[in-house]
Short mmCIF file of C-alpha atoms in Angstrom, two decimals:
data_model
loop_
_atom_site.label_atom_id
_atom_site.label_comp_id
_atom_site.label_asym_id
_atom_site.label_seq_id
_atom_site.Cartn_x
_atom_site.Cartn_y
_atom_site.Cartn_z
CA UNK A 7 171.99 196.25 180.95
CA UNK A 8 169.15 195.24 183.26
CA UNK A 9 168.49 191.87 184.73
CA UNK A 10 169.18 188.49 183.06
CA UNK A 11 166.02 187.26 180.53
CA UNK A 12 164.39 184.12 181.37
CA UNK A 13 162.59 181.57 180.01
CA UNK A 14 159.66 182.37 181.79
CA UNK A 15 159.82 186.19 180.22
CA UNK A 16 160.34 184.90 176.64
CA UNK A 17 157.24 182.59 177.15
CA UNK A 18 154.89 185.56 178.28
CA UNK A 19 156.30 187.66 175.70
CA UNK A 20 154.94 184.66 173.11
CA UNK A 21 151.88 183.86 174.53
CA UNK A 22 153.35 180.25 174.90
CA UNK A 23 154.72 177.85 177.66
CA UNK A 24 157.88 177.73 179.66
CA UNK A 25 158.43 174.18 178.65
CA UNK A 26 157.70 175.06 174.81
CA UNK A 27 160.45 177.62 174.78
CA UNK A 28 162.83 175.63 176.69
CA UNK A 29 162.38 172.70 174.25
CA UNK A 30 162.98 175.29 171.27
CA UNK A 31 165.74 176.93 172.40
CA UNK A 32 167.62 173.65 173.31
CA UNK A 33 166.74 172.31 169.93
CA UNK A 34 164.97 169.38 171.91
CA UNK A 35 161.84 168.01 171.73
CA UNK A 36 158.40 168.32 169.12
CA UNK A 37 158.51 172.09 168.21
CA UNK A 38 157.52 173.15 164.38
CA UNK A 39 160.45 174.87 162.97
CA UNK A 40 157.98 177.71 162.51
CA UNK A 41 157.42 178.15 166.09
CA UNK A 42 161.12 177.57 167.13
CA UNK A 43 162.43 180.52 164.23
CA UNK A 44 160.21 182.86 166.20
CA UNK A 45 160.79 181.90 169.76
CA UNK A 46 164.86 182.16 168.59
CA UNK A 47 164.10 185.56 167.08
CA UNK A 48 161.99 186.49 170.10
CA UNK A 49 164.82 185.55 172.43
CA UNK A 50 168.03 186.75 170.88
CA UNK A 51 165.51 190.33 170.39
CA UNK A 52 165.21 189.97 174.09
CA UNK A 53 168.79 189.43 175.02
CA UNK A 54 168.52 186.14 175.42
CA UNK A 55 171.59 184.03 174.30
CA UNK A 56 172.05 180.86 176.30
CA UNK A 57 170.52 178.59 173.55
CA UNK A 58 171.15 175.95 170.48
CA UNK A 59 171.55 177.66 166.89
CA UNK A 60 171.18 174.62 165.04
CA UNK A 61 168.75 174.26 162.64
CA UNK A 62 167.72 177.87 163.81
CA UNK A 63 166.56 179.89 160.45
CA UNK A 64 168.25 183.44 161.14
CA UNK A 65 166.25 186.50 160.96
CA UNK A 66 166.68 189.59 158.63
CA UNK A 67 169.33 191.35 160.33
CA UNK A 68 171.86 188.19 159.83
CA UNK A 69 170.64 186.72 156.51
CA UNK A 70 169.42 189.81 154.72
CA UNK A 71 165.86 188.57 154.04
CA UNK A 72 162.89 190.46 155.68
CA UNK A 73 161.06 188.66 157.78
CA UNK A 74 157.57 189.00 157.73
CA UNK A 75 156.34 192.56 159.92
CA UNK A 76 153.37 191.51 162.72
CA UNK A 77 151.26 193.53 160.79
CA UNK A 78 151.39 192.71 157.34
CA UNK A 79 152.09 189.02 156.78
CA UNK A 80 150.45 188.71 153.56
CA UNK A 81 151.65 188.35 150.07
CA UNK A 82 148.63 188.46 147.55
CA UNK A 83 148.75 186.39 144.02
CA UNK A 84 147.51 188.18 141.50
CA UNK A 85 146.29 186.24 138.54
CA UNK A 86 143.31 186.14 135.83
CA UNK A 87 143.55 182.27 135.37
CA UNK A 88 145.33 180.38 138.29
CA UNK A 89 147.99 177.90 136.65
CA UNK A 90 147.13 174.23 136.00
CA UNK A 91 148.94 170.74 137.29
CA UNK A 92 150.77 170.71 134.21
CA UNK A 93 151.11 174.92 133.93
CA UNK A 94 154.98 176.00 134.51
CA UNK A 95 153.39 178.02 137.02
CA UNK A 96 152.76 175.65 139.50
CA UNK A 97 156.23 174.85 140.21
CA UNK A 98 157.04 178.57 140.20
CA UNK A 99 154.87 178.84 142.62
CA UNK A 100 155.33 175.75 144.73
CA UNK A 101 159.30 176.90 145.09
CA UNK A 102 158.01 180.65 145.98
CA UNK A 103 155.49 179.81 148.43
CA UNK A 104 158.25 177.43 150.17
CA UNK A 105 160.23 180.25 150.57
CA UNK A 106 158.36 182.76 151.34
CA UNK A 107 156.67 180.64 154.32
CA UNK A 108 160.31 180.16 156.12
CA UNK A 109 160.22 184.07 156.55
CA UNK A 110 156.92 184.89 157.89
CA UNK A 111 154.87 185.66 155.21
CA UNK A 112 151.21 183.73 153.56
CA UNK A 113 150.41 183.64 150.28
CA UNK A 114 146.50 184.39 149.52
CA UNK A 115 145.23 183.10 146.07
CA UNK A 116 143.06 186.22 143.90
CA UNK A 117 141.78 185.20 140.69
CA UNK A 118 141.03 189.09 138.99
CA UNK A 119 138.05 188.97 137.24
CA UNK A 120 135.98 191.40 135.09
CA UNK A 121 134.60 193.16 137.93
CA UNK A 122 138.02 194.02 139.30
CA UNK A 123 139.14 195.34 135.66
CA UNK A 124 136.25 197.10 134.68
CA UNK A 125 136.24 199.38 137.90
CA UNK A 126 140.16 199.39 138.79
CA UNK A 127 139.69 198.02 142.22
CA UNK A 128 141.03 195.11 144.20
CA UNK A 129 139.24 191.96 144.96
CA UNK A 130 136.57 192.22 147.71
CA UNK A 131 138.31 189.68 149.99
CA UNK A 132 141.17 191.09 149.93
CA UNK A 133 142.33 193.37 153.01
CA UNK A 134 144.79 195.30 151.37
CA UNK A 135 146.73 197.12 154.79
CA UNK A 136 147.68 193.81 155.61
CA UNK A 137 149.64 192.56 152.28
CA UNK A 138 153.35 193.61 151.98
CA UNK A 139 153.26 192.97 148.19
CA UNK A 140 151.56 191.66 145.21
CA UNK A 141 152.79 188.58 142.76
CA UNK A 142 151.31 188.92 139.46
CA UNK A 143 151.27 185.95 137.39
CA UNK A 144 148.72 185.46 134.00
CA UNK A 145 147.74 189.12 134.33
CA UNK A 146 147.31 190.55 130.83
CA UNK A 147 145.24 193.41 131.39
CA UNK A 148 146.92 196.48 130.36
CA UNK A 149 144.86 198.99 132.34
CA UNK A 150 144.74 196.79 135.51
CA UNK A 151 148.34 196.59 135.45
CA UNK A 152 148.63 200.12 135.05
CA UNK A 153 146.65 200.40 137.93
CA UNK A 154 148.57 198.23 140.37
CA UNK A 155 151.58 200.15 139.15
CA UNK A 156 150.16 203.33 140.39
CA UNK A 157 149.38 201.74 144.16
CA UNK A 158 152.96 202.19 145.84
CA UNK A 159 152.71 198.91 146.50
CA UNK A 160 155.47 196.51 146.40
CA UNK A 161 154.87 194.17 142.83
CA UNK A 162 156.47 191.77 140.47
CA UNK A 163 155.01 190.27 137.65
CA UNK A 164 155.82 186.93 135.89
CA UNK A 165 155.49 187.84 132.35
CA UNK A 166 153.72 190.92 131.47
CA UNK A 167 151.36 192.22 128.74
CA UNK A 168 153.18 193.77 125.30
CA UNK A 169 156.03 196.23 127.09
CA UNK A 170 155.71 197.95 124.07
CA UNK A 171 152.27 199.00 124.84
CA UNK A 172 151.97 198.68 128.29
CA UNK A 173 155.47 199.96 130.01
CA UNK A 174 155.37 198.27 133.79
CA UNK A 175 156.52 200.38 136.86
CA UNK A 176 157.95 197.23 138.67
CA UNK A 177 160.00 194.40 138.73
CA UNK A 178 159.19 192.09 136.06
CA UNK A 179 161.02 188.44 135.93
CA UNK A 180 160.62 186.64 132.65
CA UNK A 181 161.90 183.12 130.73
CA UNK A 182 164.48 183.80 128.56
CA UNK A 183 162.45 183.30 124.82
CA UNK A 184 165.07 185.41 122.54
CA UNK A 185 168.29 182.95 122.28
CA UNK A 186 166.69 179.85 122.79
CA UNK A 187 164.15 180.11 120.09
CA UNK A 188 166.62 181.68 117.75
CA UNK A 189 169.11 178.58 118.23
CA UNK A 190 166.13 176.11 118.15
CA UNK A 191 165.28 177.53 114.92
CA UNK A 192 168.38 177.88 113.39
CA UNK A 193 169.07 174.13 114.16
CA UNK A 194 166.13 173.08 112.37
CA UNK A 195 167.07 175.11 109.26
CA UNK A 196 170.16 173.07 109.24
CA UNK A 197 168.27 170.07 109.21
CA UNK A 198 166.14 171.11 106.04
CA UNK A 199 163.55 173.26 107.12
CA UNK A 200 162.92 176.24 104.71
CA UNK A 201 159.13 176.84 105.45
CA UNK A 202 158.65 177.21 108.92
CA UNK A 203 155.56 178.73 110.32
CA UNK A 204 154.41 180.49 113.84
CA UNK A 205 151.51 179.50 115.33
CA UNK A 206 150.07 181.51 118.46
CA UNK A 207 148.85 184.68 119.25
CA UNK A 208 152.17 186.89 119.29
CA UNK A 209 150.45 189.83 121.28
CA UNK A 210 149.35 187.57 124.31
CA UNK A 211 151.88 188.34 126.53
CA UNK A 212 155.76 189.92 126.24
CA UNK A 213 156.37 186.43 126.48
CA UNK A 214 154.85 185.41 123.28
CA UNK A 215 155.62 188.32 121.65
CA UNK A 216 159.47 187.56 122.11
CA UNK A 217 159.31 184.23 120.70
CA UNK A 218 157.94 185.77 117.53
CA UNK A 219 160.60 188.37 117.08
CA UNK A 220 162.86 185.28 117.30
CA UNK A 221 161.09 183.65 114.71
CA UNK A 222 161.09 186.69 112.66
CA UNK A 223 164.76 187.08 113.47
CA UNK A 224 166.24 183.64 112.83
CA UNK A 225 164.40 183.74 109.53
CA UNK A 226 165.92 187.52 108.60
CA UNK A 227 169.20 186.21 109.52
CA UNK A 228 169.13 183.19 107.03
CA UNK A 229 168.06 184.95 103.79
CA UNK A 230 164.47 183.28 104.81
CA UNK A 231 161.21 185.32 103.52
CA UNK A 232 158.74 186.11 106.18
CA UNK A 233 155.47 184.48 104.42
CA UNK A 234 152.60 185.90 107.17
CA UNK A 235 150.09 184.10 105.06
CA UNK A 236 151.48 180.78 106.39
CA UNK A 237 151.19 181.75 109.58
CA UNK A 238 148.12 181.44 112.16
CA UNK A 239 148.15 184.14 114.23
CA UNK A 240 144.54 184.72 115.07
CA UNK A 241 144.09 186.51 118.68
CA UNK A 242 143.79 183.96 121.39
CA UNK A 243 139.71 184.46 121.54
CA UNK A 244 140.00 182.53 119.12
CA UNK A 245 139.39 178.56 120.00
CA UNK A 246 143.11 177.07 119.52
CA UNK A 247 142.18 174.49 121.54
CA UNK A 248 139.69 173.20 119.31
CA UNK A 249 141.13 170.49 116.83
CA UNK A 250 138.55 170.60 114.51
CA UNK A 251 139.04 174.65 114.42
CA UNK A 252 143.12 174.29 114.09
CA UNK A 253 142.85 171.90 111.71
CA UNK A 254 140.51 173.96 109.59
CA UNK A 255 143.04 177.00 109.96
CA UNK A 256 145.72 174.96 108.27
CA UNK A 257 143.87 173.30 105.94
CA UNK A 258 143.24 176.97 104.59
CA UNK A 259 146.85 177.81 104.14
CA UNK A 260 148.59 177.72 100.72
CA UNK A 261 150.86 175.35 101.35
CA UNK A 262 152.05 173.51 104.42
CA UNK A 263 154.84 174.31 106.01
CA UNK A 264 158.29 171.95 106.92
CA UNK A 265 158.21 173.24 110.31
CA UNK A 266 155.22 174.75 112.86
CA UNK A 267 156.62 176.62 115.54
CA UNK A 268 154.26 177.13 118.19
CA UNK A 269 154.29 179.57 120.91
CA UNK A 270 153.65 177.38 124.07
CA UNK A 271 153.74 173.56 124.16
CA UNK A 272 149.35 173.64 124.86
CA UNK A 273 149.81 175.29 121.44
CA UNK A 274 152.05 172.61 120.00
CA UNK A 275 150.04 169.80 120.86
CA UNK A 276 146.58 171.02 119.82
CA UNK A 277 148.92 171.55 116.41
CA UNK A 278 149.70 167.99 116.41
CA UNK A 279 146.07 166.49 116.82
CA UNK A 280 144.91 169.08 113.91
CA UNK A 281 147.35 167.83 111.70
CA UNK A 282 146.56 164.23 112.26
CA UNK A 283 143.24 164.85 111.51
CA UNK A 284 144.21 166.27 108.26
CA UNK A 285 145.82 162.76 107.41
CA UNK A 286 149.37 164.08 108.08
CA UNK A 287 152.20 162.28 110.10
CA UNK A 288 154.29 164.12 112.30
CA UNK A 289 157.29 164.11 111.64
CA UNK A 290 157.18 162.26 108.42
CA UNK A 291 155.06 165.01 106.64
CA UNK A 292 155.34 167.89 109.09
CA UNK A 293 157.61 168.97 112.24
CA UNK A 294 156.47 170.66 115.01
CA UNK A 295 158.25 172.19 117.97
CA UNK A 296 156.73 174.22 121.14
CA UNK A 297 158.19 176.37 124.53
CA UNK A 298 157.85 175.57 128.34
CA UNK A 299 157.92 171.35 128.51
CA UNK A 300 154.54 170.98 129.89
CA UNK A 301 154.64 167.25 131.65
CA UNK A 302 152.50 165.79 128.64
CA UNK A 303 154.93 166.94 125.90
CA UNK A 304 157.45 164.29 126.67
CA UNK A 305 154.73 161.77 127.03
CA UNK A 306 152.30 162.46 123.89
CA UNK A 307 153.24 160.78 120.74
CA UNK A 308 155.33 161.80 118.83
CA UNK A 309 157.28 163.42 121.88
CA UNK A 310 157.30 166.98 121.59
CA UNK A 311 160.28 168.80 121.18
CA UNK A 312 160.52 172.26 123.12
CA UNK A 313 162.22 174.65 125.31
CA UNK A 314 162.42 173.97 129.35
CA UNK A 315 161.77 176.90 131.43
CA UNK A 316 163.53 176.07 134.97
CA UNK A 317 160.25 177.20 137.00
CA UNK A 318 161.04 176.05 140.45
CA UNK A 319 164.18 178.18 139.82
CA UNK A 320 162.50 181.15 138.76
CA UNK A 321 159.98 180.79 141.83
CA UNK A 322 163.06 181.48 144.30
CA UNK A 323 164.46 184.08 142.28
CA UNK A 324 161.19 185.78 142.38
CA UNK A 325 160.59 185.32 145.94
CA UNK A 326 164.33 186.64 146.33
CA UNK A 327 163.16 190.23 144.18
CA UNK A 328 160.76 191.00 145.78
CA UNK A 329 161.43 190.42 149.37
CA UNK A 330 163.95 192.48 148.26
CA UNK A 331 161.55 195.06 146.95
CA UNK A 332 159.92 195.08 150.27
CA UNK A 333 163.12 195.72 151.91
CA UNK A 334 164.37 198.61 149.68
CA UNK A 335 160.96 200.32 148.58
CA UNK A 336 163.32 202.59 146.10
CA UNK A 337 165.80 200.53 144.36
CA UNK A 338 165.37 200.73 140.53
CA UNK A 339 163.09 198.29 139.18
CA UNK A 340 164.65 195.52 137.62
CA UNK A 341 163.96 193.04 134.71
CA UNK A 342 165.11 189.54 135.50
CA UNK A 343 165.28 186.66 132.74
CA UNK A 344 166.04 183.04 134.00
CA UNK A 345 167.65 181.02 131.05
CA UNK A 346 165.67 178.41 129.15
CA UNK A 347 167.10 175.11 127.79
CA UNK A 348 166.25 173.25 124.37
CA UNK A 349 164.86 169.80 124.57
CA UNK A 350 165.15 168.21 121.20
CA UNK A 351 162.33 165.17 120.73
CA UNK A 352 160.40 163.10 118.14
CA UNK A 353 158.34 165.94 116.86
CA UNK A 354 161.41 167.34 114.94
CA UNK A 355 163.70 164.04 114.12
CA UNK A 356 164.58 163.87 110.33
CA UNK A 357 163.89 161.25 108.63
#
């Protein structure tokens, strides 16, 4: 068995001093719980077991999570426009970064711009032997997706571009759009609206694209005729953003609708302020209803009702798949959907 380990070994073996390791391994003392994981790991590798467990973070082969190899410590975002303050992304990837960190592992920020999709390449300050995966989140590119697909590397993505026209090689974790949307909008038929309308460009994203077959479903379902014509769906080059735009767009339309059903809150309240402008009170002459509770939609007035995605949630779960992808390289790929809840507001109250 050889001789006994000491303190003394475990501290050369670190780089770090004898009193640093004595003061982890009693659980004593001013020692990050970064350093004192890896000391612990260090010394029960070693043989070492004379020490206190408490608080000690256990390492792959007791919890099941990988801990981060010496040599590739890096998990890469991926994304073509990094998330906002009031973006669901941010707390996605507040919770993910938080857990990824107790384990080992960085997360470098790469915004992919043109360059990168025009020639297929990764970004330039990127140094790709040393990432153990890739995070994808607000990637829409098609062929650059494609292309990560193809680079046996370990990936998930957080929404994805149309499946139908872009099938993704990887695990893929997504809100859940279908239910909630069709419940939301069956609701609101029970409440008196006949003419509802979608706002939003449906072939943005999977995500999008879902809430419009829910749209298109609900409507189906309840004898409803789809009337595209009362519908904006101009692709998102297009300036939704821009009041005086929006509010031109449904100025143009036939007739108004009871209901506008927008495909993201940022959606829903541009809709809002373009409708005011047109001299119209919300929800007296119109309702309006959104998706992912941005922090403004409870705060705007009229409150905007919507559906909650659970983001902090979802940033676990993905940090769960695909540490798990970068322990089992061959698994089948798996689609994940985290459920949403409806939050009903002002925007929608009857009269």
């Amino acid at each position: 068995m050889g001789n006994r380990v000491t303190l003394q070994e475990i501290a050369d073996a670190l780089g770090l001093s004898r009193n640093t390791v004595s003061r982890a391994l009693n659980n004593t003392g001013n020692v990050s719980a970064e350093t004192r994981n890896k000391i612990c790991q260090t010394a029960m590798s070693m043989g070492y077991k004379q020490f206190n467990m408490a608080g000690f973070t256990q390492p792959a082969a007791m919890s099941g999570e990988a801990m981060a190899p010496a040599d590739k410590t890096e998990i890469a975002l991926f994304t073509q426009a990094f998330p906002g303050s009031s973006h669901s992304g941010t707390k996605l990837l507040e919770a993910f970064q938080h857990k990824i960190d107790a384990l080992g592992y960085k997360l470098s920020i790469n915004i992919i711009r043109d360059y990168e999709i025009n020639n297929m390449c990764f970004p330039t300050n990127i140094d790709i032997e040393n990432v153990s995966a890739i995070l994808c989140m607000e990637l829409f590119s098609e062929s650059y997706c494609e292309f990560l697909c193809k680079q046996n590397i370990p990936l998930l993505f957080v929404d994805t571009p149309l499946s139908q026209r872009c099938p993704i090689k990887a695990d893929v974790i997504y809100m859940e759009n279908l239910s909630s949307v069709h419940h939301m909008l069956d609701t609101m038929i029970d409440s008196g609206c006949k003419r509802i309308s979608f706002i939003g460009d449906r072939f943005h994203c999977q995500s999008f694209y879902e809430r419009w077959q829910a749209y298109v479903s609900v409507l189906t379902d309840r004898g409803i005729a789809i009337n595209m014509d009362s519908c904006i769906l101009a692709d998102d080059s297009n300036p939704y953003s821009d009041t005086t735009w929006l509010s031109q767009q449904i100025a143009s339309l036939k007739q108004l609708p009871d209901l506008f059903f927008c495909a993201n809150d940022f959606l829903a309240m541009s809709t809002i302020k373009a409708v005011k402008l047109l001299g119209k009170k919300v929800p007296k002459d119109i309702r309006i209803c959104g998706f992912d509770d941005a922090p403004e939609a409870s705060l705007m007035e009229p409150s905007l009702t919507t559906i909650k995605i659970h983001s902090s949630s979802m940033g676990y779960i993905a940090a769960d798949l695909l540490l798990a992808r970068i322990a089992n390289p061959a698994m089948p790929y798996k689609r994940t959907y985290i459920e949403t809840d409806i939050i009903y507001r002002e925007s929608t109250a009857s009269e």
